[in-house]
Short mmCIF file of C-alpha atoms and ligand atoms in Angstrom, two decimals:
data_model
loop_
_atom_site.label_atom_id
_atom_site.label_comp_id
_atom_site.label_asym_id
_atom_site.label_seq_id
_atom_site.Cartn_x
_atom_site.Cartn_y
_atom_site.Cartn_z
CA UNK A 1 0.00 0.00 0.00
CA UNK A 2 3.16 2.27 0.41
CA UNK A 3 2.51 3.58 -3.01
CA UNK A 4 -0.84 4.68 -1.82
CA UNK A 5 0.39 6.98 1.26
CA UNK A 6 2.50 10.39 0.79
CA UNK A 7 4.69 8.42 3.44
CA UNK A 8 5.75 6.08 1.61
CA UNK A 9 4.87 3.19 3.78
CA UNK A 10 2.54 0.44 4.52
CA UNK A 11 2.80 -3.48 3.42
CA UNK A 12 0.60 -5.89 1.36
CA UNK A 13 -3.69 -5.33 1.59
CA UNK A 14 -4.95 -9.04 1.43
CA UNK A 15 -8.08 -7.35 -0.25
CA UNK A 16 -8.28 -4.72 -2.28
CA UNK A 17 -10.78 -2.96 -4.45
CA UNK A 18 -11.09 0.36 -6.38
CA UNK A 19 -14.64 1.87 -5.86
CA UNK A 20 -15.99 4.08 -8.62
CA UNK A 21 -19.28 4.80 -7.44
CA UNK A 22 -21.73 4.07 -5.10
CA UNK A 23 -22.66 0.66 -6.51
CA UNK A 24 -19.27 0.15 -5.83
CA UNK A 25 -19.01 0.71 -2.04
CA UNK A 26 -22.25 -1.32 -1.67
CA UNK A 27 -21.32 -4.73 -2.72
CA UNK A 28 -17.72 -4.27 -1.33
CA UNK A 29 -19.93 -3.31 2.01
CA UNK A 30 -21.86 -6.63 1.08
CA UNK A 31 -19.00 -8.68 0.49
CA UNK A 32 -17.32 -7.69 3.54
CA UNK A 33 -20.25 -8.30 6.04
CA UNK A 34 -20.56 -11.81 4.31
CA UNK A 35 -17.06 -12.73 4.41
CA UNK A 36 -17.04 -11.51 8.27
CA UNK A 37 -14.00 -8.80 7.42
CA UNK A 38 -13.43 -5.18 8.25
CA UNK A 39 -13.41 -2.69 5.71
CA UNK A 40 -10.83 0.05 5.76
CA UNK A 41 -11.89 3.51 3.02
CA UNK A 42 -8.12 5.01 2.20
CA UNK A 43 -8.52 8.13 0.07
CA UNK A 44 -5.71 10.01 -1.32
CA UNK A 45 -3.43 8.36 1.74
CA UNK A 46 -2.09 11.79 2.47
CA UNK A 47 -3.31 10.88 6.69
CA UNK A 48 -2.51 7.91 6.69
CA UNK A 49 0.28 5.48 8.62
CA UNK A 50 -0.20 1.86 7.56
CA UNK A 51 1.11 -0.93 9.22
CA UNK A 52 4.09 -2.55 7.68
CA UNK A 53 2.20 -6.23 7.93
CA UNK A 54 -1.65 -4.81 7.26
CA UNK A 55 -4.06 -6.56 9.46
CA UNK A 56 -6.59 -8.58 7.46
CA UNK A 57 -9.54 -7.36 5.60
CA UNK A 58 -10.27 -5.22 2.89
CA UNK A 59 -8.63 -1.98 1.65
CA UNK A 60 -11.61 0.48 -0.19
CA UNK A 61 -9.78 2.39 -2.11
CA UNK A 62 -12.32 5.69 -3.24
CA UNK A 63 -11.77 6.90 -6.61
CA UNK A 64 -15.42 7.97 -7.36
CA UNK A 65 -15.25 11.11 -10.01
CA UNK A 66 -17.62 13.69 -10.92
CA UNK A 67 -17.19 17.22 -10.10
CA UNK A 68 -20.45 20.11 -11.09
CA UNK A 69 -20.45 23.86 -9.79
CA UNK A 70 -23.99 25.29 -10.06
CA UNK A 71 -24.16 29.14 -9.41
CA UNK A 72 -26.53 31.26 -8.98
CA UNK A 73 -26.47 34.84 -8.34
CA UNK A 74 -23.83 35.37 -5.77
CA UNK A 75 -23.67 32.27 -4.02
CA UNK A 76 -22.53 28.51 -5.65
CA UNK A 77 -23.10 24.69 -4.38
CA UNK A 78 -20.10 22.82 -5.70
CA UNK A 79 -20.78 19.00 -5.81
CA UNK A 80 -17.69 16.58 -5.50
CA UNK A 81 -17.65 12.56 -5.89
CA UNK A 82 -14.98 11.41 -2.72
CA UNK A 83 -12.49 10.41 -4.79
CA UNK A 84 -11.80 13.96 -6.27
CA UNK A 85 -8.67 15.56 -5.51
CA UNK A 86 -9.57 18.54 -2.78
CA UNK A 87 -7.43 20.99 -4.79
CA UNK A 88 -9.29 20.64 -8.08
CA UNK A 89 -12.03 22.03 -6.17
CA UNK A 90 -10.62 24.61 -4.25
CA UNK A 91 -8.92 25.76 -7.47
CA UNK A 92 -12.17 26.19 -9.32
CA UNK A 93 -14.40 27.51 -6.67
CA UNK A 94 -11.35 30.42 -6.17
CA UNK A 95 -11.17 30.77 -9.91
CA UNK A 96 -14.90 31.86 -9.76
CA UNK A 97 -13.97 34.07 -7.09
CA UNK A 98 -15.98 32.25 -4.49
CA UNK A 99 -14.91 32.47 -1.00
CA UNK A 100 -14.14 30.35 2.03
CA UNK A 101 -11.58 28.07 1.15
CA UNK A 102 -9.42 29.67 -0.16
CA UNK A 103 -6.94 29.62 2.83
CA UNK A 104 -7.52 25.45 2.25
CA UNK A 105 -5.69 25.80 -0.55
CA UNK A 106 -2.83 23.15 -0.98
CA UNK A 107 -3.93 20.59 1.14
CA UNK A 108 -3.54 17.27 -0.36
CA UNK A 109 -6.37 14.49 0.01
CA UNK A 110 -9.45 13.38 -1.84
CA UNK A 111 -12.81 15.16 -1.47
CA UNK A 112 -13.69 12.47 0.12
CA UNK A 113 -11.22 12.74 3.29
CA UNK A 114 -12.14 16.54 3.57
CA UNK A 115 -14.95 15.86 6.41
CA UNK A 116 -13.34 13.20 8.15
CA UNK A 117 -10.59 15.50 10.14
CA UNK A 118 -12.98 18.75 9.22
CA UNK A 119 -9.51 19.61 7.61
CA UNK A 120 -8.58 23.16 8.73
CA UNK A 121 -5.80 25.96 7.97
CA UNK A 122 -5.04 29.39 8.40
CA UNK A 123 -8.31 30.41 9.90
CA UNK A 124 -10.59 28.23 7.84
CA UNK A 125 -12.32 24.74 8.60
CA UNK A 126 -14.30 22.64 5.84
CA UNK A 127 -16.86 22.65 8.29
CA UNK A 128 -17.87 25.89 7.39
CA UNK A 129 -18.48 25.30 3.87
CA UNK A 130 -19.86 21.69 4.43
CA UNK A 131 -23.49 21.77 2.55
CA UNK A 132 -24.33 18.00 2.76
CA UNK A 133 -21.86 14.55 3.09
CA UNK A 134 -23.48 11.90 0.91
CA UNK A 135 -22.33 8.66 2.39
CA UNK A 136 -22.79 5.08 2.45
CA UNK A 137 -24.32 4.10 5.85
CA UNK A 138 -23.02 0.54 6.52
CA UNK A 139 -24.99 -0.05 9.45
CA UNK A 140 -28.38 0.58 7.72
CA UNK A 141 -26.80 -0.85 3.64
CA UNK A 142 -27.38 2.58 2.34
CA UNK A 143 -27.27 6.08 1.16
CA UNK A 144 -27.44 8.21 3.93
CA UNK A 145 -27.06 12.57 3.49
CA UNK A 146 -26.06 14.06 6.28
CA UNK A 147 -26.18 18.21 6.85
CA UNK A 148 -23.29 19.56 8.91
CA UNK A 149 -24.94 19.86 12.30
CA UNK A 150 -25.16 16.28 11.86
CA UNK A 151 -21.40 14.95 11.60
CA UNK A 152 -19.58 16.49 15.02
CA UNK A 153 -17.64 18.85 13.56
CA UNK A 154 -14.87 20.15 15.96
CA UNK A 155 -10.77 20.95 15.76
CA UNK A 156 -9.78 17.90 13.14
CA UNK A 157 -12.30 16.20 14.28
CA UNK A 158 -16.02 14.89 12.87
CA UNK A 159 -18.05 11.83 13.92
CA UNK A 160 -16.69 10.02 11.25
CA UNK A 161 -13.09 10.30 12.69
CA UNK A 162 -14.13 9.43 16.11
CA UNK A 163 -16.59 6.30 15.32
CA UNK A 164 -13.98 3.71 14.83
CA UNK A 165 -16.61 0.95 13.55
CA UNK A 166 -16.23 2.82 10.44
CA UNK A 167 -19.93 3.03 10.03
CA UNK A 168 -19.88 6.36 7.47
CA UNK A 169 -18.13 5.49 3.51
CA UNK A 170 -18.01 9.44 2.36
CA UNK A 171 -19.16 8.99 -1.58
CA UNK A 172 -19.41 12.89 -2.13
CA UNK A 173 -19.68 16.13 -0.44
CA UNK A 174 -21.52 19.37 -1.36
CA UNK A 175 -19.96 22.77 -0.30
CA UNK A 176 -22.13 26.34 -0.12
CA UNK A 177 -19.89 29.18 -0.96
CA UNK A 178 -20.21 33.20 -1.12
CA UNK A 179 -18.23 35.41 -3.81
CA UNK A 180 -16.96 37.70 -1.47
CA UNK A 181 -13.68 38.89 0.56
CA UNK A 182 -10.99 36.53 1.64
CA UNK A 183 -9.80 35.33 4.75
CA UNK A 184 -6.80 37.12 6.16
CA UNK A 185 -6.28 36.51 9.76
CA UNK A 186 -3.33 34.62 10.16
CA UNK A 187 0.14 36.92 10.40
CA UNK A 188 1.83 34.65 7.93
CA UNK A 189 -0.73 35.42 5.13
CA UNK A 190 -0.94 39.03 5.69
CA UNK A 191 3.25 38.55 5.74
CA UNK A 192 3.11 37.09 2.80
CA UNK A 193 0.62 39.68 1.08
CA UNK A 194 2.66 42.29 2.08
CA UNK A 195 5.66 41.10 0.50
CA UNK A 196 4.58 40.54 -2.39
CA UNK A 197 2.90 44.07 -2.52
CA UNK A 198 -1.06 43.03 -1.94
CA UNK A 199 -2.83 45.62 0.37
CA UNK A 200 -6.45 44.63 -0.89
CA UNK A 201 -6.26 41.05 -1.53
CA UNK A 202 -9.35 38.60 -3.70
CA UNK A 203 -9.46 34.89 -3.02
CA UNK A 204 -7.25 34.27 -5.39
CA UNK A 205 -4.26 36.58 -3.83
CA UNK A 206 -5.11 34.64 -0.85
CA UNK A 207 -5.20 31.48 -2.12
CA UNK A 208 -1.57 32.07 -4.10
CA UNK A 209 -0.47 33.74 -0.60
CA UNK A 210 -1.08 30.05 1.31
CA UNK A 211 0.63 28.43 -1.27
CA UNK A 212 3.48 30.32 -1.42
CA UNK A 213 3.96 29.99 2.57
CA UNK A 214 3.22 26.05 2.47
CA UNK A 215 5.60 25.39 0.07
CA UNK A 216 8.29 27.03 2.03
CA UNK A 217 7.00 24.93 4.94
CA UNK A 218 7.02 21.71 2.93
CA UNK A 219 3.11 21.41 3.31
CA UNK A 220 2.34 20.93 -0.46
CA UNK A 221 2.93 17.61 -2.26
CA UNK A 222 5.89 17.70 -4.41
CA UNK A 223 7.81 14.60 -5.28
CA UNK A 224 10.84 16.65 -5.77
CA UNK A 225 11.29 17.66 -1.76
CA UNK A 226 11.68 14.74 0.39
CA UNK A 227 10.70 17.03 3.19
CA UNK A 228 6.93 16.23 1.19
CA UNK A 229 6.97 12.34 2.38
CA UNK A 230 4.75 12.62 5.40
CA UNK A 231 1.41 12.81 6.52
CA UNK A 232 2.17 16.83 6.77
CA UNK A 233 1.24 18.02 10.65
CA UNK A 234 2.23 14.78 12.46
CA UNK A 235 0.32 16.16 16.00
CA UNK A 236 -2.79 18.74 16.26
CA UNK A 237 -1.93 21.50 18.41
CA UNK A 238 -2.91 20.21 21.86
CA UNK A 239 -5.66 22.98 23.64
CA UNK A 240 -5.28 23.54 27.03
CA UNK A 241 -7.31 25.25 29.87
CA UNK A 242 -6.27 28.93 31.01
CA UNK A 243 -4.65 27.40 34.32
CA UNK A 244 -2.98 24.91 32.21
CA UNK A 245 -1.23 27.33 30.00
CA UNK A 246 -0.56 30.01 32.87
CA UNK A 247 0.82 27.00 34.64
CA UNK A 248 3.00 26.78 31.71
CA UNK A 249 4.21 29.95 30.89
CA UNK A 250 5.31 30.27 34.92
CA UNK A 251 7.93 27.37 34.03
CA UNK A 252 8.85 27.75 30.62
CA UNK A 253 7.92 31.88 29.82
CA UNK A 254 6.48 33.51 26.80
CA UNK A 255 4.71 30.53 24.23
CA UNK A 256 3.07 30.63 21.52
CA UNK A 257 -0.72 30.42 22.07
CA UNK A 258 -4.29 31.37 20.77
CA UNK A 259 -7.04 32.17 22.36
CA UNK A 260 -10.02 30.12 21.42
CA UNK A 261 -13.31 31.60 21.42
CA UNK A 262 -14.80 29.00 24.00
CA UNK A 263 -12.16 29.96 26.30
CA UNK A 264 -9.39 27.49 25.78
CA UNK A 265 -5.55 27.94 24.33
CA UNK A 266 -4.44 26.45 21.75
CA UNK A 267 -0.54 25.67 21.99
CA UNK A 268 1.98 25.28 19.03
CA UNK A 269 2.85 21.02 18.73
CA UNK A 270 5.90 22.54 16.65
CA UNK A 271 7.13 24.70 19.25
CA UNK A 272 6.62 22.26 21.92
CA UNK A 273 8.00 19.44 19.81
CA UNK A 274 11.81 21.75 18.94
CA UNK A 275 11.93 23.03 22.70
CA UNK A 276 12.15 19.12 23.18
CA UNK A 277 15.05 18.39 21.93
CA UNK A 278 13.86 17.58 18.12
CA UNK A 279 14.84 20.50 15.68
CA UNK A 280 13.83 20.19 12.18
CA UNK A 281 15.86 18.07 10.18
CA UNK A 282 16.35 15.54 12.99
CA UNK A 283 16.97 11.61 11.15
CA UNK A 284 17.17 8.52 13.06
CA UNK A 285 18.09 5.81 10.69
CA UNK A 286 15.32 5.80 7.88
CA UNK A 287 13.08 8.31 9.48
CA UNK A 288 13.53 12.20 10.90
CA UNK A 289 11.77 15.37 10.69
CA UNK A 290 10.92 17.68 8.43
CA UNK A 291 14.03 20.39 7.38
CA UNK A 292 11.28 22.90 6.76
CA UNK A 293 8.84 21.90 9.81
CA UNK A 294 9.21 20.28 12.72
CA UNK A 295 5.89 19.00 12.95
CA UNK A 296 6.42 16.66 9.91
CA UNK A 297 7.75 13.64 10.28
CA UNK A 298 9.27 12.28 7.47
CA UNK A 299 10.79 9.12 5.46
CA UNK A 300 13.73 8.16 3.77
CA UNK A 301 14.04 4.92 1.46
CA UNK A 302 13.81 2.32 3.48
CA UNK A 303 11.87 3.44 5.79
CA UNK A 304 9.13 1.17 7.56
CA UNK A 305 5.53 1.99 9.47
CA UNK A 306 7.33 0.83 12.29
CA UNK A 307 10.25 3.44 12.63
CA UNK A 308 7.29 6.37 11.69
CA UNK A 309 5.12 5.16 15.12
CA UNK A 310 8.58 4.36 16.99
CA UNK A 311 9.90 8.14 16.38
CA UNK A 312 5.75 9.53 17.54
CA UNK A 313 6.11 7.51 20.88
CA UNK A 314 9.62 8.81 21.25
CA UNK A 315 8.87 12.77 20.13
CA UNK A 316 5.32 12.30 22.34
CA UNK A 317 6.87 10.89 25.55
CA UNK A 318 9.36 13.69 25.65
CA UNK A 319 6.72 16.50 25.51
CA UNK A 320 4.55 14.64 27.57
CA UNK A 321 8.17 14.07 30.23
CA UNK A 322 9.23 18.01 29.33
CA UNK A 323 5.57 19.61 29.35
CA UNK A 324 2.88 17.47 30.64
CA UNK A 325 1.09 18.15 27.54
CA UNK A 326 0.15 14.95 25.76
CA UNK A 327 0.03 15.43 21.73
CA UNK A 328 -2.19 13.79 19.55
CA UNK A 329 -1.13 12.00 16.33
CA UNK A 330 -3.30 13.71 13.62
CA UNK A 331 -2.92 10.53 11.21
CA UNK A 332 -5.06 7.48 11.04
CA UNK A 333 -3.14 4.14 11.84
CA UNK A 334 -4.29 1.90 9.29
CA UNK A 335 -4.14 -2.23 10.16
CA UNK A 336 -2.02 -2.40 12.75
CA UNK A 337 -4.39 -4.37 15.33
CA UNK A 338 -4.22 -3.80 18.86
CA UNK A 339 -1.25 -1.99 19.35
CA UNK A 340 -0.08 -0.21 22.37
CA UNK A 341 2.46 2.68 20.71
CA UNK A 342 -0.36 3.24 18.41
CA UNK A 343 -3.03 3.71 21.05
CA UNK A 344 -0.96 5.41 23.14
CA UNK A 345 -0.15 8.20 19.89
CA UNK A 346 -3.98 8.18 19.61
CA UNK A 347 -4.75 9.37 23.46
CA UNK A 348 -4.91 13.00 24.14
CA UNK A 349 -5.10 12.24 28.09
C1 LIG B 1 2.07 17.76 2.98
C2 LIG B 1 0.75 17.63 3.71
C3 LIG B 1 0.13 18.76 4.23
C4 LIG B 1 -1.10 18.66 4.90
N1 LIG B 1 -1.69 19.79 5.38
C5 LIG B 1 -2.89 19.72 6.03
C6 LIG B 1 -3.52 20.89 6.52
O1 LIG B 1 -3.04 22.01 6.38
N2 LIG B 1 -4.72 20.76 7.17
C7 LIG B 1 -5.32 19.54 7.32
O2 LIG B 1 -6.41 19.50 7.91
N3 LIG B 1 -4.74 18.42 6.84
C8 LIG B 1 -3.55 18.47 6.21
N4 LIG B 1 -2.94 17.32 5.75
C9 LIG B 1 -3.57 16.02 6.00
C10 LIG B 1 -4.41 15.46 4.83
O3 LIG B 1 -4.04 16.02 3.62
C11 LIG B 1 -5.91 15.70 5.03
O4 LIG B 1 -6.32 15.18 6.28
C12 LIG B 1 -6.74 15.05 3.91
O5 LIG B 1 -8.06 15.50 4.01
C13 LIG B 1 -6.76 13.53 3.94
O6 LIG B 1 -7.48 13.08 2.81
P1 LIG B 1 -7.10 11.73 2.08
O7 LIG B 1 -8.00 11.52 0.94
O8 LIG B 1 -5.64 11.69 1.76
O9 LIG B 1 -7.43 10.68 3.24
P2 LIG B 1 -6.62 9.35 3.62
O10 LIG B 1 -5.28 9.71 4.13
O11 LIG B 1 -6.68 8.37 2.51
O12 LIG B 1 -7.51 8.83 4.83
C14 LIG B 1 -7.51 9.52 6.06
C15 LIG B 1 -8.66 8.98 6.90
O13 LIG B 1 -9.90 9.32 6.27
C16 LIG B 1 -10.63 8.15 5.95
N5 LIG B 1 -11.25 8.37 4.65
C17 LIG B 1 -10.67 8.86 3.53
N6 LIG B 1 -11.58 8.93 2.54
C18 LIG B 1 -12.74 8.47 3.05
C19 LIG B 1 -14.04 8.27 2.53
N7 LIG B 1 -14.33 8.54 1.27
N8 LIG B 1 -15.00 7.79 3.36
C20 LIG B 1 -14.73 7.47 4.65
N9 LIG B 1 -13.51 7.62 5.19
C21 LIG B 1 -12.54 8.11 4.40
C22 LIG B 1 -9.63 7.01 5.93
O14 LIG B 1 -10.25 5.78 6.24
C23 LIG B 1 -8.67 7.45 7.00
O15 LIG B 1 -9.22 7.10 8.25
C24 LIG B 1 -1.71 17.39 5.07
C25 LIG B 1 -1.08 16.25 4.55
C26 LIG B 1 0.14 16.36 3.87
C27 LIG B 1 0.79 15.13 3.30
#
């Protein structure tokens, strides 16, 4: 499956299958619930660790196509089969001069994976723009819509991340969008504006803008910067109480933080993760961290699903030791079976 992943990593699926539609999914669903084997979806693979000896069952892998914008006056519903890459539709929605992802920009992954973490950047969530998630409900055998108040929505986070049973196979999603003004409220955007001149930006400055600044982070797919082979952000940014991060700031001074609206901080992983002892560029054997970012972990030929978790535990343990903050792996751990380094990367407490 290593081919499959933007890590590079992962061993043989015993079943596999390419689903093209929705016909698709359902006897794969079928065949599965006969046979008495899990199901795994993997989209693009660009969240992905999987196991070096892949647990049995079946591998889904989504390539349903189909991609229709239909506008009307100032406002557009784009509709997207799952296995669509998320930057074709970015790309045309900003071309149109519709707003709200913009700042999304960049992020590889399928349509399809867009809801599952509610992927998020520079002061935008998919959530936002979610209109409907057409899915494939395996616990009823069939086609289930489901508006955005309905999937859990949260930081990288949705019901369909946090049900493990894997009851939800995304098969589209439809996004509402505004023409109208872009999002500037990070300081590296409005940087980046700046610099290049930009005092009154459109989407599509924007949109440029966040490119610009993830390729010099090594946040964009490019098979020509092996800083590119990872899953990007390895941990979320762990939130913390008011106490928790005063508590912090006693020991350690000044961090970086944000203040989230319901009252909680939000910490920097990367700046917790360099202050521990792992500056970017760090390699052990086969594996290290990101030249450009320290919150990427990355591979190097040779490299197995084993040294990737191995390197987590180690990076996690030493915040956790350092801190007493405990990260949380962003990634999805794909067939390893009960495994105690890879629950232990999935626990936030
Ligand atoms: C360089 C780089 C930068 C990144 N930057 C960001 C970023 O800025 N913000 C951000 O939020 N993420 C980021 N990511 C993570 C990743 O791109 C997103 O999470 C993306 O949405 C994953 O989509 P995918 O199709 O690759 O999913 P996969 O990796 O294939 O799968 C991820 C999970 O989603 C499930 N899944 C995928 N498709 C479906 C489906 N159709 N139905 C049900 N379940 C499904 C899988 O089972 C798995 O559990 C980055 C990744 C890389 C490599």
């Amino acid at each position: 499956l290593a081919p499959y992943t933007t890590l590079k990593v992962g061993g043989e699926a015993r079943w596999f299958v390419r689903a093209n539609n929705v016909d698709d999914v359902a006897s794969a669903h079928r065949w599965c619930a006969a046979q008495g084997l899990p199901l795994t979806v993997l989209g693009a693979g660009s969240n992905v660790v999987v196991a070096d000896d892949v647990a049995d069952g079946l591998i889904l892998h989504m390539a349903a196509q189909g991609f229709h914008i239909a506008d009307k006056e100032d406002q557009c519903i784009a509709e997207a089969a799952a296995g669509i890459p998320w930057t074709t539709v970015v790309d045309a929605l900003v071309q149109r001069g519709f707003a709200g992802v913009e700042c999304l920009a960049g992020i590889p992954g399928s349509v399809g994976g867009t809801p599952i973490q509610n992927i998020g950047a520079y002061g935008q969530e998919i959530a936002n723009v979610i209109e409907r998630v057409v899915t494939f409900d395996r616990s009823k055998g069939r086609v289930a819509e489901l508006g955005p108040e309905e999937c859990g929505f949260g930081y990288r986070m949705s019901r369909f991340r946090s049900d493990r049973t894997g009851r939800f196979i995304v098969c589209g999603v439809s996004y509402r969008l505004r023409l109208g003004l872009p999002t500037v409220t990070y300081p590296d955007v409005d940087r980046e504006l700046e610099t290049v001149g930009i005092s009154s930006p459109t989407v599509a400055d924007v949109r440029r803008a966040v490119l610009a600044i993830r390729k010099q982070k090594g946040m964009v797919t490019n098979p020509e910067d092996p800083n590119t082979r990872s899953v990007g952000s390895f941990f979320v940014n762990p939130v913390v109480t008011g106490r928790e991060h005063a508590r912090l700031q006693a020991l350690f001074g000044i961090m970086p933080a944000t203040a989230q609206p319901n009252g909680y901080i939000k910490l920097s992983a990367a700046w917790l993760i360099e202050r521990s002892g792992f500056e970017r560029g760090f390699r052990t054997g086969s594996v290290g961290l990101s030249t450009k970012h320290p919150l990427a972990i990355v591979t190097l030929d040779g490299a197995t699903a084993c040294d990737v978790v191995d390197l987590a535990v180690r990076i996690k343990r030493r915040v956790s030791k350092l801190f007493d903050v405990s990260l949380r792996a962003e990634p999805i751990f794909v067939g390893f079976g009960p495994n105690e380094d890879v629950e232990y990367l999935r626990q936030t407490y």
